[in-house]
Amino acid sequence: MATNTVVGNLVCSDGTNIPLKAEIAEGTETDLTTDTVYTVSAQNIGDYAPGKVLIGGIVSADNGISYAYVLSQGLIAAIVPICKKGVQQDVPMLCAPYRLRAGDKIRVLTLTASDRNAALMTYTAQGVSRIFVVTPSGAATNNLVDLQTGNAIGDTLQGQTIVKAAGSTIDADKIETAGFYVVDALGNVVGAVPSSNPADNAPLFSMSYNIPVALNFKAQFLTNA
């Protein structure tokens, strides 16, 4: 896999901006640190600006990108919007403000232009951020699983309600569902999240969802190839 320059910027509630930049190998989830041109040394964001409250941001890569998030004490504390360089039109808001702690870091997965990694990024009414992933291969029902545990969405978010979500995939012409579906134990669709190609547009979080999640629910989509 090639290495590309990944850049980003985080906006804090007091007007502070945190510039990000690192050389990152495609296909490997990696830390994205501060830009040394503006911050002297490459630092993780929690060490650079502990106590600052993040309210918005964007991370972009040369070819493809699947997701970016703030990792805090082993958990996804906040999801950061992503896109390919050059297609960003705004600095999106985060799903909720997040106060940085020492040791917090940005994690990012960049891709080649042809990598088919799909990601469903969710935020619940209970304040929980999770990312669900799968790499499609052929005509199939593709079940997304939790990035950190490998569990289905029903096991991960049982009893919670998804209120904000976004989907990323390059497979627009191969998907045969209206984005990513959340289905109940009987296979009924209880929610749908549109999918966007980060090479064309930054996937944005909708604020109009009210998707219940219970045990044995799945997040999935169909592909024709």
mmCIF file of C-alpha atoms in Angstrom, residues 18-174:
data_model
loop_
_atom_site.group_PDB
_atom_site.id
_atom_site.type_symbol
_atom_site.label_atom_id
_atom_site.label_comp_id
_atom_site.label_asym_id
_atom_site.label_seq_id
_atom_site.Cartn_x
_atom_site.Cartn_y
_atom_site.Cartn_z
ATOM 1 C CA ILE A 18 -5.917 22.106 15.898
ATOM 2 C CA PRO A 19 -4.165 21.422 12.575
ATOM 3 C CA LEU A 20 -3.435 17.773 11.784
ATOM 4 C CA LYS A 21 -0.987 16.182 9.344
ATOM 5 C CA ALA A 22 0.852 12.875 9.008
ATOM 6 C CA GLU A 23 2.226 10.471 6.410
ATOM 7 C CA ILE A 24 0.026 7.385 6.702
ATOM 8 C CA ALA A 25 0.061 4.051 4.888
ATOM 9 C CA GLU A 26 -3.187 3.186 3.117
ATOM 10 C CA GLY A 27 -5.120 0.252 4.547
ATOM 11 C CA THR A 28 -3.765 0.523 8.098
ATOM 12 C CA GLU A 29 -5.573 2.351 10.908
ATOM 13 C CA THR A 30 -3.055 4.828 12.297
ATOM 14 C CA ASP A 31 -2.698 7.822 14.635
ATOM 15 C CA LEU A 32 -3.093 11.235 13.030
ATOM 16 C CA THR A 33 -1.023 13.770 14.944
ATOM 17 C CA THR A 34 -0.709 17.553 14.908
ATOM 18 C CA ASP A 35 0.935 19.377 12.016
ATOM 19 C CA THR A 36 4.543 20.115 12.965
ATOM 20 C CA VAL A 37 4.607 23.253 10.813
ATOM 21 C CA TYR A 38 2.173 24.879 13.245
ATOM 22 C CA THR A 39 2.636 22.909 16.485
ATOM 23 C CA VAL A 40 6.449 22.457 16.565
ATOM 24 C CA SER A 41 6.261 18.710 17.266
ATOM 25 C CA ALA A 42 3.881 15.921 16.234
ATOM 26 C CA GLN A 43 1.559 15.334 19.188
ATOM 27 C CA ASN A 44 -1.632 13.467 19.873
ATOM 28 C CA ILE A 45 -4.523 15.903 20.228
ATOM 29 C CA GLY A 46 -5.187 15.179 23.895
ATOM 30 C CA ASP A 47 -1.594 16.032 24.790
ATOM 31 C CA TYR A 48 -1.560 19.109 22.576
ATOM 32 C CA ALA A 49 -4.809 20.635 23.843
ATOM 33 C CA PRO A 50 -6.036 18.924 27.020
ATOM 34 C CA GLY A 51 -9.269 20.421 28.311
ATOM 35 C CA LYS A 52 -10.232 22.022 25.004
ATOM 36 C CA VAL A 53 -13.760 21.205 23.789
ATOM 37 C CA LEU A 54 -14.010 19.933 20.217
ATOM 38 C CA ILE A 55 -17.104 21.061 18.303
ATOM 39 C CA GLY A 56 -16.208 20.432 14.650
ATOM 40 C CA GLY A 57 -13.599 19.125 12.274
ATOM 41 C CA ILE A 58 -12.660 17.285 9.090
ATOM 42 C CA VAL A 59 -9.979 14.769 8.053
ATOM 43 C CA SER A 60 -9.049 14.216 4.401
ATOM 44 C CA ALA A 61 -6.719 11.932 2.440
ATOM 45 C CA ASP A 62 -5.269 11.732 -1.065
ATOM 46 C CA ASN A 63 -7.206 8.760 -2.446
ATOM 47 C CA GLY A 64 -9.713 7.040 -0.174
ATOM 48 C CA ILE A 65 -10.715 7.242 3.479
ATOM 49 C CA SER A 66 -13.134 5.162 5.519
ATOM 50 C CA TYR A 67 -13.400 6.811 8.946
ATOM 51 C CA ALA A 68 -11.714 8.929 11.611
ATOM 52 C CA TYR A 69 -12.433 9.153 15.311
ATOM 53 C CA VAL A 70 -11.181 10.328 18.687
ATOM 54 C CA LEU A 71 -9.914 7.401 20.764
ATOM 55 C CA SER A 72 -10.119 7.998 24.509
ATOM 56 C CA GLN A 73 -9.287 5.365 27.119
ATOM 57 C CA GLY A 74 -9.898 2.593 24.598
ATOM 58 C CA LEU A 75 -13.299 3.811 23.380
ATOM 59 C CA ILE A 76 -14.574 5.895 20.476
ATOM 60 C CA ALA A 77 -15.272 9.242 22.120
ATOM 61 C CA ALA A 78 -16.202 11.210 18.988
ATOM 62 C CA ILE A 79 -16.436 10.558 15.264
ATOM 63 C CA VAL A 80 -14.712 13.054 12.962
ATOM 64 C CA PRO A 81 -16.138 13.709 9.469
ATOM 65 C CA ILE A 82 -13.996 12.548 6.535
ATOM 66 C CA CYS A 83 -13.542 13.059 2.797
ATOM 67 C CA LYS A 84 -11.035 12.970 -0.040
ATOM 68 C CA LYS A 85 -8.967 16.127 -0.404
ATOM 69 C CA GLY A 86 -10.644 18.758 -2.537
ATOM 70 C CA VAL A 87 -14.307 17.829 -2.038
ATOM 71 C CA GLN A 88 -14.821 19.426 1.374
ATOM 72 C CA GLN A 89 -17.246 22.351 1.322
ATOM 73 C CA ASP A 90 -17.492 23.114 5.032
ATOM 74 C CA VAL A 91 -16.138 22.154 8.429
ATOM 75 C CA PRO A 92 -18.909 19.902 9.799
ATOM 76 C CA MET A 93 -19.950 19.916 13.428
ATOM 77 C CA LEU A 94 -19.341 16.858 15.580
ATOM 78 C CA CYS A 95 -22.353 14.904 16.810
ATOM 79 C CA ALA A 96 -21.782 16.441 20.249
ATOM 80 C CA PRO A 97 -19.089 18.614 21.865
ATOM 81 C CA TYR A 98 -16.217 16.598 23.330
ATOM 82 C CA ARG A 99 -13.710 17.721 25.970
ATOM 83 C CA LEU A 100 -10.202 16.447 25.274
ATOM 84 C CA ARG A 101 -8.284 14.447 27.859
ATOM 85 C CA ALA A 102 -4.547 13.830 28.049
ATOM 86 C CA GLY A 103 -3.734 10.782 25.949
ATOM 87 C CA ASP A 104 -6.635 11.209 23.515
ATOM 88 C CA LYS A 105 -5.715 10.623 19.889
ATOM 89 C CA ILE A 106 -7.171 10.725 16.392
ATOM 90 C CA ARG A 107 -7.306 7.365 14.617
ATOM 91 C CA VAL A 108 -7.859 7.209 10.856
ATOM 92 C CA LEU A 109 -8.162 4.547 8.165
ATOM 93 C CA THR A 110 -7.101 5.704 4.704
ATOM 94 C CA LEU A 111 -7.633 3.595 1.584
ATOM 95 C CA THR A 112 -6.644 3.230 -2.032
ATOM 96 C CA ALA A 113 -9.102 4.640 -4.546
ATOM 97 C CA SER A 114 -10.462 1.130 -5.211
ATOM 98 C CA ASP A 115 -10.721 -0.239 -1.651
ATOM 99 C CA ARG A 116 -14.335 -1.191 -0.879
ATOM 100 C CA ASN A 117 -14.288 -0.764 2.909
ATOM 101 C CA ALA A 118 -17.684 0.440 4.116
ATOM 102 C CA ALA A 119 -18.355 2.191 7.427
ATOM 103 C CA LEU A 120 -21.558 3.081 9.256
ATOM 104 C CA MET A 121 -20.896 5.795 11.827
ATOM 105 C CA THR A 122 -23.511 6.178 14.566
ATOM 106 C CA TYR A 123 -24.331 8.341 17.570
ATOM 107 C CA THR A 124 -27.073 7.424 20.032
ATOM 108 C CA ALA A 125 -29.455 9.343 22.278
ATOM 109 C CA GLN A 126 -27.429 7.918 25.161
ATOM 110 C CA GLY A 127 -24.296 9.724 23.901
ATOM 111 C CA VAL A 128 -22.497 6.646 22.545
ATOM 112 C CA SER A 129 -20.434 6.798 19.335
ATOM 113 C CA ARG A 130 -19.725 3.552 17.432
ATOM 114 C CA ILE A 131 -18.477 2.630 13.974
ATOM 115 C CA PHE A 132 -19.587 -0.510 12.131
ATOM 116 C CA VAL A 133 -17.529 -1.863 9.222
ATOM 117 C CA VAL A 134 -17.445 -4.477 6.474
ATOM 118 C CA THR A 135 -15.558 -5.018 3.215
ATOM 119 C CA PRO A 136 -17.958 -6.308 0.541
ATOM 120 C CA SER A 137 -16.884 -8.993 -1.918
ATOM 121 C CA GLY A 138 -19.284 -10.057 -4.642
ATOM 122 C CA ALA A 139 -23.068 -10.198 -4.678
ATOM 123 C CA ALA A 140 -24.086 -10.667 -1.045
ATOM 124 C CA THR A 141 -25.813 -9.406 2.064
ATOM 125 C CA ASN A 142 -23.072 -7.516 3.873
ATOM 126 C CA ASN A 143 -23.452 -7.375 7.657
ATOM 127 C CA LEU A 144 -21.547 -4.556 9.335
ATOM 128 C CA VAL A 145 -19.868 -5.307 12.671
ATOM 129 C CA ASP A 146 -18.516 -3.111 15.420
ATOM 130 C CA LEU A 147 -15.026 -1.799 14.647
ATOM 131 C CA GLN A 148 -13.686 -2.479 18.123
ATOM 132 C CA THR A 149 -15.480 -5.675 19.183
ATOM 133 C CA GLY A 150 -16.569 -7.385 15.968
ATOM 134 C CA ASN A 151 -20.100 -7.690 17.353
ATOM 135 C CA ALA A 152 -23.350 -6.982 15.501
ATOM 136 C CA ILE A 153 -25.122 -3.665 16.009
ATOM 137 C CA GLY A 154 -27.780 -5.336 18.182
ATOM 138 C CA ASP A 155 -25.183 -6.668 20.612
ATOM 139 C CA THR A 156 -23.299 -3.369 20.670
ATOM 140 C CA LEU A 157 -26.149 -0.850 21.004
ATOM 141 C CA GLN A 158 -28.864 -2.978 22.610
ATOM 142 C CA GLY A 159 -31.528 -0.761 24.198
ATOM 143 C CA GLN A 160 -30.211 2.445 22.629
ATOM 144 C CA THR A 161 -31.604 4.692 19.890
ATOM 145 C CA ILE A 162 -29.530 5.978 16.973
ATOM 146 C CA VAL A 163 -30.229 9.677 16.463
ATOM 147 C CA LYS A 164 -27.377 10.649 14.147
ATOM 148 C CA ALA A 165 -25.618 8.533 11.505
ATOM 149 C CA ALA A 166 -23.557 8.662 8.318
ATOM 150 C CA GLY A 167 -22.292 6.036 5.890
ATOM 151 C CA SER A 168 -19.146 5.850 3.749
ATOM 152 C CA THR A 169 -18.486 3.534 0.795
ATOM 153 C CA ILE A 170 -17.294 3.770 -2.803
ATOM 154 C CA ASP A 171 -19.846 1.153 -3.890
ATOM 155 C CA ALA A 172 -22.650 3.465 -5.037
ATOM 156 C CA ASP A 173 -23.183 1.555 -8.293
ATOM 157 C CA LYS A 174 -23.016 -1.851 -6.583
#
